[in-house]
mmCIF file of N, CA, C and O in Angstrom:
data_model
loop_
_atom_site.group_PDB
_atom_site.id
_atom_site.type_symbol
_atom_site.label_atom_id
_atom_site.label_comp_id
_atom_site.label_asym_id
_atom_site.label_seq_id
_atom_site.Cartn_x
_atom_site.Cartn_y
_atom_site.Cartn_z
ATOM 1 N N UNK G 1 294.124 125.910 76.545
ATOM 2 C CA UNK G 1 294.793 126.317 75.596
ATOM 3 C C UNK G 1 293.673 126.364 73.978
ATOM 4 O O UNK G 1 293.099 125.560 73.654
ATOM 5 N N UNK G 2 293.385 127.514 73.321
ATOM 6 C CA UNK G 2 293.545 127.377 72.143
ATOM 7 C C UNK G 2 294.121 126.681 70.484
ATOM 8 O O UNK G 2 295.583 127.712 70.948
ATOM 9 N N UNK G 3 293.645 126.911 69.905
ATOM 10 C CA UNK G 3 294.948 125.808 68.628
ATOM 11 C C UNK G 3 294.331 127.889 67.535
ATOM 12 O O UNK G 3 293.506 128.070 67.767
ATOM 13 N N UNK G 4 295.637 127.660 66.993
ATOM 14 C CA UNK G 4 296.041 128.174 66.257
ATOM 15 C C UNK G 4 296.014 127.910 64.525
ATOM 16 O O UNK G 4 296.856 126.486 64.892
ATOM 17 N N UNK G 5 295.274 128.103 63.687
ATOM 18 C CA UNK G 5 296.302 127.877 62.250
ATOM 19 C C UNK G 5 296.860 128.694 61.712
ATOM 20 O O UNK G 5 296.322 130.160 61.277
ATOM 21 N N UNK G 6 297.849 128.484 60.827
ATOM 22 C CA UNK G 6 298.901 129.316 59.794
ATOM 23 C C UNK G 6 299.286 128.539 58.943
ATOM 24 O O UNK G 6 299.110 128.258 58.649
ATOM 25 N N UNK G 7 299.388 130.190 58.579
ATOM 26 C CA UNK G 7 299.666 129.673 56.836
ATOM 27 C C UNK G 7 301.646 129.721 56.574
ATOM 28 O O UNK G 7 301.534 130.960 57.151
ATOM 29 N N UNK G 8 303.000 128.738 56.765
ATOM 30 C CA UNK G 8 303.279 129.200 56.444
ATOM 31 C C UNK G 8 304.331 128.791 54.850
ATOM 32 O O UNK G 8 303.970 127.523 54.659
ATOM 33 N N UNK G 9 305.064 129.627 54.000
ATOM 34 C CA UNK G 9 305.877 128.968 53.604
ATOM 35 C C UNK G 9 306.665 127.213 53.255
ATOM 36 O O UNK G 9 307.131 126.896 54.612
ATOM 37 N N UNK G 10 306.734 126.501 52.645
ATOM 38 C CA UNK G 10 306.759 125.067 52.943
ATOM 39 C C UNK G 10 308.076 124.557 52.886
ATOM 40 O O UNK G 10 308.835 124.377 53.866
ATOM 41 N N UNK G 11 309.031 125.548 52.815
ATOM 42 C CA UNK G 11 310.423 125.097 53.166
ATOM 43 C C UNK G 11 311.290 126.714 54.546
ATOM 44 O O UNK G 11 311.908 125.771 54.847
ATOM 45 N N UNK G 12 310.010 127.351 54.839
ATOM 46 C CA UNK G 12 310.367 127.743 56.857
ATOM 47 C C UNK G 12 309.563 126.131 56.872
ATOM 48 O O UNK G 12 310.516 126.559 58.240
ATOM 49 N N UNK G 13 308.409 126.161 56.875
ATOM 50 C CA UNK G 13 308.452 125.095 57.752
ATOM 51 C C UNK G 13 308.942 123.690 58.101
ATOM 52 O O UNK G 13 309.267 123.658 59.193
ATOM 53 N N UNK G 14 309.825 123.525 56.752
ATOM 54 C CA UNK G 14 310.896 121.816 56.950
ATOM 55 C C UNK G 14 312.007 123.221 57.697
ATOM 56 O O UNK G 14 312.689 122.613 58.457
ATOM 57 N N UNK G 15 312.491 123.494 57.343
ATOM 58 C CA UNK G 15 313.856 124.389 58.235
ATOM 59 C C UNK G 15 313.250 124.734 59.612
ATOM 60 O O UNK G 15 314.324 124.731 60.541
ATOM 61 N N UNK G 16 311.878 125.241 60.446
ATOM 62 C CA UNK G 16 311.928 125.132 61.001
ATOM 63 C C UNK G 16 311.484 123.633 61.977
ATOM 64 O O UNK G 16 311.818 123.581 63.331
ATOM 65 N N UNK G 17 311.452 122.759 61.380
ATOM 66 C CA UNK G 17 311.476 121.386 61.688
ATOM 67 C C UNK G 17 312.411 121.155 61.513
ATOM 68 O O UNK G 17 312.940 119.935 63.202
ATOM 69 N N UNK G 18 313.159 121.716 61.699
ATOM 70 C CA UNK G 18 315.028 121.018 61.732
ATOM 71 C C UNK G 18 315.392 121.884 62.891
ATOM 72 O O UNK G 18 316.261 120.966 63.381
ATOM 73 N N UNK G 19 314.719 122.932 62.617
ATOM 74 C CA UNK G 19 315.591 123.350 64.170
ATOM 75 C C UNK G 19 315.160 123.532 64.691
ATOM 76 O O UNK G 19 315.281 122.591 65.942
ATOM 77 N N UNK G 20 314.006 122.771 65.385
ATOM 78 C CA UNK G 20 312.977 122.290 66.513
ATOM 79 C C UNK G 20 313.913 120.896 66.562
ATOM 80 O O UNK G 20 313.730 120.822 68.179
ATOM 81 N N UNK G 21 314.221 119.449 65.899
ATOM 82 C CA UNK G 21 314.503 118.801 66.044
ATOM 83 C C UNK G 21 315.138 118.981 66.153
ATOM 84 O O UNK G 21 316.272 117.942 67.749
ATOM 85 N N UNK G 22 316.291 119.357 66.382
ATOM 86 C CA UNK G 22 317.556 120.114 66.392
ATOM 87 C C UNK G 22 317.797 120.385 68.427
ATOM 88 O O UNK G 22 318.499 120.221 69.281
ATOM 89 N N UNK G 23 316.524 120.591 68.663
ATOM 90 C CA UNK G 23 317.067 121.937 70.009
ATOM 91 C C UNK G 23 315.528 120.780 70.848
ATOM 92 O O UNK G 23 315.650 120.948 71.618
ATOM 93 N N UNK G 24 315.542 119.558 70.017
ATOM 94 C CA UNK G 24 314.534 118.661 70.935
ATOM 95 C C UNK G 24 313.385 118.888 71.168
ATOM 96 O O UNK G 24 313.318 118.809 72.583
ATOM 97 N N UNK G 25 312.177 119.808 70.103
ATOM 98 C CA UNK G 25 311.217 120.412 70.712
ATOM 99 C C UNK G 25 310.768 120.588 69.420
ATOM 100 O O UNK G 25 310.604 120.087 68.577
ATOM 101 N N UNK G 26 308.979 121.319 69.502
ATOM 102 C CA UNK G 26 308.472 120.624 68.680
ATOM 103 C C UNK G 26 307.917 122.519 68.085
ATOM 104 O O UNK G 26 308.511 123.411 68.535
ATOM 105 N N UNK G 27 308.070 123.035 66.415
ATOM 106 C CA UNK G 27 308.040 124.037 65.631
ATOM 107 C C UNK G 27 306.647 124.579 66.991
ATOM 108 O O UNK G 27 306.274 125.962 67.387
ATOM 109 N N UNK G 28 305.521 124.235 67.519
ATOM 110 C CA UNK G 28 304.288 124.258 68.566
ATOM 111 C C UNK G 28 304.803 125.103 69.338
ATOM 112 O O UNK G 28 305.051 126.258 69.451
ATOM 113 N N UNK G 29 306.270 124.328 70.267
ATOM 114 C CA UNK G 29 306.908 125.171 71.436
ATOM 115 C C UNK G 29 307.817 126.658 70.291
ATOM 116 O O UNK G 29 308.166 127.264 71.319
ATOM 117 N N UNK G 30 308.544 125.715 69.494
ATOM 118 C CA UNK G 30 309.376 127.189 68.826
ATOM 119 C C UNK G 30 308.202 128.589 68.345
ATOM 120 O O UNK G 30 309.016 129.603 68.797
ATOM 121 N N UNK G 31 307.053 128.555 67.631
ATOM 122 C CA UNK G 31 306.136 129.301 68.070
ATOM 123 C C UNK G 31 305.664 129.885 69.271
ATOM 124 O O UNK G 31 305.632 131.424 69.532
ATOM 125 N N UNK G 32 305.292 129.170 69.890
ATOM 126 C CA UNK G 32 304.748 129.633 71.149
ATOM 127 C C UNK G 32 305.221 130.688 72.111
ATOM 128 O O UNK G 32 305.210 131.689 72.530
ATOM 129 N N UNK G 33 307.219 129.612 72.157
ATOM 130 C CA UNK G 33 308.006 130.481 72.320
ATOM 131 C C UNK G 33 308.910 132.642 71.562
ATOM 132 O O UNK G 33 308.346 133.292 73.112
ATOM 133 N N UNK G 34 308.994 131.786 70.533
ATOM 134 C CA UNK G 34 308.309 133.193 69.814
ATOM 135 C C UNK G 34 307.531 134.281 70.195
ATOM 136 O O UNK G 34 307.726 136.010 70.324
ATOM 137 N N UNK G 35 306.607 134.244 69.817
ATOM 138 C CA UNK G 35 305.836 135.062 70.775
ATOM 139 C C UNK G 35 305.387 135.137 71.845
ATOM 140 O O UNK G 35 305.211 136.787 72.793
ATOM 141 N N UNK G 36 305.437 134.411 72.623
ATOM 142 C CA UNK G 36 305.528 134.546 74.201
ATOM 143 C C UNK G 36 307.213 135.859 74.019
ATOM 144 O O UNK G 36 306.910 138.021 74.773
ATOM 145 N N UNK G 37 307.849 135.811 73.463
ATOM 146 C CA UNK G 37 308.327 136.520 73.902
ATOM 147 C C UNK G 37 308.965 137.635 72.969
ATOM 148 O O UNK G 37 309.522 138.620 73.332
ATOM 149 N N UNK G 38 308.095 137.582 71.302
ATOM 150 C CA UNK G 38 307.753 139.537 71.325
ATOM 151 C C UNK G 38 307.160 140.060 71.987
ATOM 152 O O UNK G 38 306.690 141.045 71.462
ATOM 153 N N UNK G 39 306.157 139.702 72.473
ATOM 154 C CA UNK G 39 304.913 140.278 73.004
ATOM 155 C C UNK G 39 305.816 140.357 74.714
ATOM 156 O O UNK G 39 305.557 142.057 74.914
ATOM 157 N N UNK G 40 306.611 140.091 75.340
ATOM 158 C CA UNK G 40 307.219 140.518 76.190
ATOM 159 C C UNK G 40 307.959 141.813 75.913
ATOM 160 O O UNK G 40 308.881 143.050 76.519
ATOM 161 N N UNK G 41 309.022 141.438 75.050
ATOM 162 C CA UNK G 41 309.538 142.924 74.659
ATOM 163 C C UNK G 41 308.736 144.071 73.743
ATOM 164 O O UNK G 41 309.365 144.769 74.222
ATOM 165 N N UNK G 42 307.568 143.672 73.509
ATOM 166 C CA UNK G 42 306.913 144.987 72.534
ATOM 167 C C UNK G 42 306.612 145.810 74.352
ATOM 168 O O UNK G 42 306.094 146.472 74.257
ATOM 169 N N UNK G 43 305.796 144.868 74.676
ATOM 170 C CA UNK G 43 305.302 145.631 76.239
ATOM 171 C C UNK G 43 307.032 146.264 76.872
ATOM 172 O O UNK G 43 306.040 146.859 77.796
ATOM 173 N N UNK G 44 307.688 145.618 77.368
ATOM 174 C CA UNK G 44 309.081 146.654 77.944
ATOM 175 C C UNK G 44 309.635 147.690 76.948
ATOM 176 O O UNK G 44 309.545 148.918 77.130
ATOM 177 N N UNK G 45 309.462 147.780 75.836
ATOM 178 C CA UNK G 45 309.578 149.022 75.096
ATOM 179 C C UNK G 45 308.752 149.906 75.383
ATOM 180 O O UNK G 45 309.100 150.948 75.243
ATOM 181 N N UNK G 46 307.090 149.598 75.126
ATOM 182 C CA UNK G 46 306.057 150.009 74.900
ATOM 183 C C UNK G 46 306.059 151.259 77.184
ATOM 184 O O UNK G 46 306.057 152.195 76.791
ATOM 185 N N UNK G 47 306.647 149.892 77.623
ATOM 186 C CA UNK G 47 306.874 150.245 79.407
ATOM 187 C C UNK G 47 307.564 151.666 79.021
ATOM 188 O O UNK G 47 307.911 152.367 80.104
ATOM 189 N N UNK G 48 308.934 151.197 78.895
ATOM 190 C CA UNK G 48 310.062 152.213 78.611
ATOM 191 C C UNK G 48 309.741 153.693 77.970
ATOM 192 O O UNK G 48 309.848 154.169 78.029
ATOM 193 N N UNK G 49 309.327 153.256 76.723
ATOM 194 C CA UNK G 49 309.030 154.727 76.439
ATOM 195 C C UNK G 49 307.533 155.315 77.174
ATOM 196 O O UNK G 49 307.926 156.234 76.996
ATOM 197 N N UNK G 50 306.728 154.809 77.974
ATOM 198 C CA UNK G 50 305.770 155.373 78.616
ATOM 199 C C UNK G 50 307.244 156.432 79.588
ATOM 200 O O UNK G 50 306.747 157.745 79.674
ATOM 201 N N UNK G 51 307.789 155.629 80.699
ATOM 202 C CA UNK G 51 308.988 155.863 81.403
ATOM 203 C C UNK G 51 309.496 157.545 81.059
ATOM 204 O O UNK G 51 309.707 158.415 81.739
ATOM 205 N N UNK G 52 310.509 157.339 79.600
ATOM 206 C CA UNK G 52 310.749 158.297 79.476
ATOM 207 C C UNK G 52 309.842 159.441 79.111
ATOM 208 O O UNK G 52 310.368 160.807 79.862
ATOM 209 N N UNK G 53 308.790 159.548 78.514
ATOM 210 C CA UNK G 53 307.720 160.401 78.309
ATOM 211 C C UNK G 53 306.861 161.461 79.545
ATOM 212 O O UNK G 53 307.304 162.501 79.513
ATOM 213 N N UNK G 54 307.429 160.278 80.329
ATOM 214 C CA UNK G 54 306.569 160.599 81.769
ATOM 215 C C UNK G 54 307.926 161.532 82.162
ATOM 216 O O UNK G 54 307.266 163.228 82.664
ATOM 217 N N UNK G 55 309.646 161.138 82.716
ATOM 218 C CA UNK G 55 310.417 161.944 82.157
ATOM 219 C C UNK G 55 310.256 163.125 82.128
ATOM 220 O O UNK G 55 310.593 163.593 82.283
ATOM 221 N N UNK G 56 310.481 163.029 80.827
ATOM 222 C CA UNK G 56 310.961 164.548 80.132
ATOM 223 C C UNK G 56 309.713 166.009 79.936
ATOM 224 O O UNK G 56 309.307 166.732 80.218
ATOM 225 N N UNK G 57 308.118 165.208 80.503
ATOM 226 C CA UNK G 57 306.729 166.090 80.713
ATOM 227 C C UNK G 57 307.232 166.177 82.306
ATOM 228 O O UNK G 57 306.643 167.593 81.934
ATOM 229 N N UNK G 58 308.089 166.261 82.282
ATOM 230 C CA UNK G 58 308.612 166.263 84.377
ATOM 231 C C UNK G 58 309.625 167.002 83.935
ATOM 232 O O UNK G 58 309.791 167.920 85.160
ATOM 233 N N UNK G 59 310.261 167.463 83.468
ATOM 234 C CA UNK G 59 311.680 168.496 83.116
ATOM 235 C C UNK G 59 310.914 169.183 82.941
ATOM 236 O O UNK G 59 310.294 169.938 82.141
ATOM 237 N N UNK G 60 312.000 170.288 83.849
ATOM 238 C CA UNK G 60 311.417 171.934 83.310
ATOM 239 C C UNK G 60 313.381 172.549 82.122
ATOM 240 O O UNK G 60 313.292 173.859 82.187
ATOM 241 N N UNK G 61 313.298 171.677 82.344
ATOM 242 C CA UNK G 61 314.831 172.428 80.695
ATOM 243 C C UNK G 61 314.881 172.755 79.574
ATOM 244 O O UNK G 61 313.513 172.903 79.700
ATOM 245 N N UNK G 62 314.843 174.430 79.090
ATOM 246 C CA UNK G 62 314.573 174.354 77.838
ATOM 247 C C UNK G 62 316.048 175.529 77.988
ATOM 248 O O UNK G 62 316.952 176.013 78.524
ATOM 249 N N UNK G 63 316.700 175.318 76.158
ATOM 250 C CA UNK G 63 317.762 176.439 75.905
ATOM 251 C C UNK G 63 317.090 177.409 75.648
ATOM 252 O O UNK G 63 315.990 177.664 75.270
ATOM 253 N N UNK G 64 317.603 178.118 75.707
ATOM 254 C CA UNK G 64 317.247 179.772 75.800
ATOM 255 C C UNK G 64 317.127 180.819 74.316
ATOM 256 O O UNK G 64 316.504 180.935 74.382
ATOM 257 N N UNK G 65 318.271 180.058 73.096
ATOM 258 C CA UNK G 65 318.062 179.662 72.892
ATOM 259 C C UNK G 65 318.503 178.982 71.416
ATOM 260 O O UNK G 65 318.410 177.323 71.943
ATOM 261 N N UNK G 66 317.312 178.583 70.088
ATOM 262 C CA UNK G 66 318.613 177.427 69.776
ATOM 263 C C UNK G 66 320.110 177.030 69.467
ATOM 264 O O UNK G 66 320.965 178.081 69.485
ATOM 265 N N UNK G 67 320.303 176.033 69.029
ATOM 266 C CA UNK G 67 322.177 175.590 69.333
ATOM 267 C C UNK G 67 322.456 175.342 67.689
ATOM 268 O O UNK G 67 321.264 175.374 67.039
ATOM 269 N N UNK G 68 323.518 176.231 68.108
ATOM 270 C CA UNK G 68 324.155 176.074 67.118
ATOM 271 C C UNK G 68 325.031 174.865 66.648
ATOM 272 O O UNK G 68 325.606 174.179 67.309
ATOM 273 N N UNK G 69 325.060 173.814 65.785
ATOM 274 C CA UNK G 69 326.481 173.081 64.761
ATOM 275 C C UNK G 69 327.390 173.527 65.750
ATOM 276 O O UNK G 69 328.250 172.793 66.003
ATOM 277 N N UNK G 70 328.228 174.823 65.892
ATOM 278 C CA UNK G 70 329.770 174.846 66.354
ATOM 279 C C UNK G 70 329.257 174.582 68.060
ATOM 280 O O UNK G 70 329.830 174.354 68.542
ATOM 281 N N UNK G 71 328.126 175.355 68.659
ATOM 282 C CA UNK G 71 328.562 175.105 69.916
ATOM 283 C C UNK G 71 328.374 173.745 70.435
ATOM 284 O O UNK G 71 328.285 173.531 71.788
ATOM 285 N N UNK G 72 327.558 172.784 69.444
ATOM 286 C CA UNK G 72 327.565 172.200 70.055
ATOM 287 C C UNK G 72 329.185 171.252 70.093
ATOM 288 O O UNK G 72 329.189 169.936 70.921
ATOM 289 N N UNK G 73 329.794 171.308 69.649
ATOM 290 C CA UNK G 73 331.055 170.650 68.975
ATOM 291 C C UNK G 73 331.941 171.443 69.534
ATOM 292 O O UNK G 73 332.622 170.853 70.078
ATOM 293 N N UNK G 74 331.851 172.554 69.993
ATOM 294 C CA UNK G 74 333.012 173.253 71.064
ATOM 295 C C UNK G 74 333.115 172.397 72.224
ATOM 296 O O UNK G 74 332.799 172.610 73.434
ATOM 297 N N UNK G 75 334.615 172.899 73.066
ATOM 298 C CA UNK G 75 335.578 172.379 73.621
ATOM 299 C C UNK G 75 335.650 172.892 74.677
ATOM 300 O O UNK G 75 336.362 174.097 74.105
ATOM 301 N N UNK G 76 335.475 173.062 76.456
ATOM 302 C CA UNK G 76 335.338 173.345 76.998
ATOM 303 C C UNK G 76 336.957 174.047 77.537
ATOM 304 O O UNK G 76 337.115 172.788 77.778
#
């Protein structure tokens, strides 16, 4: 496991220590957990965007003319 040095505002570090103490963990574990969730969420967002773009690229639908505001709100 690699070591990492961070510069953190003193007040933020104190609040993180208090939160870690309440949760019976360490600031190190909080940071490790946060980074893992951040990377996982970002990966999922990028995968979802790629799937959407692939679906859109495979779609052959198109409008024959530009949409108007009235046409978009017209009730059938």
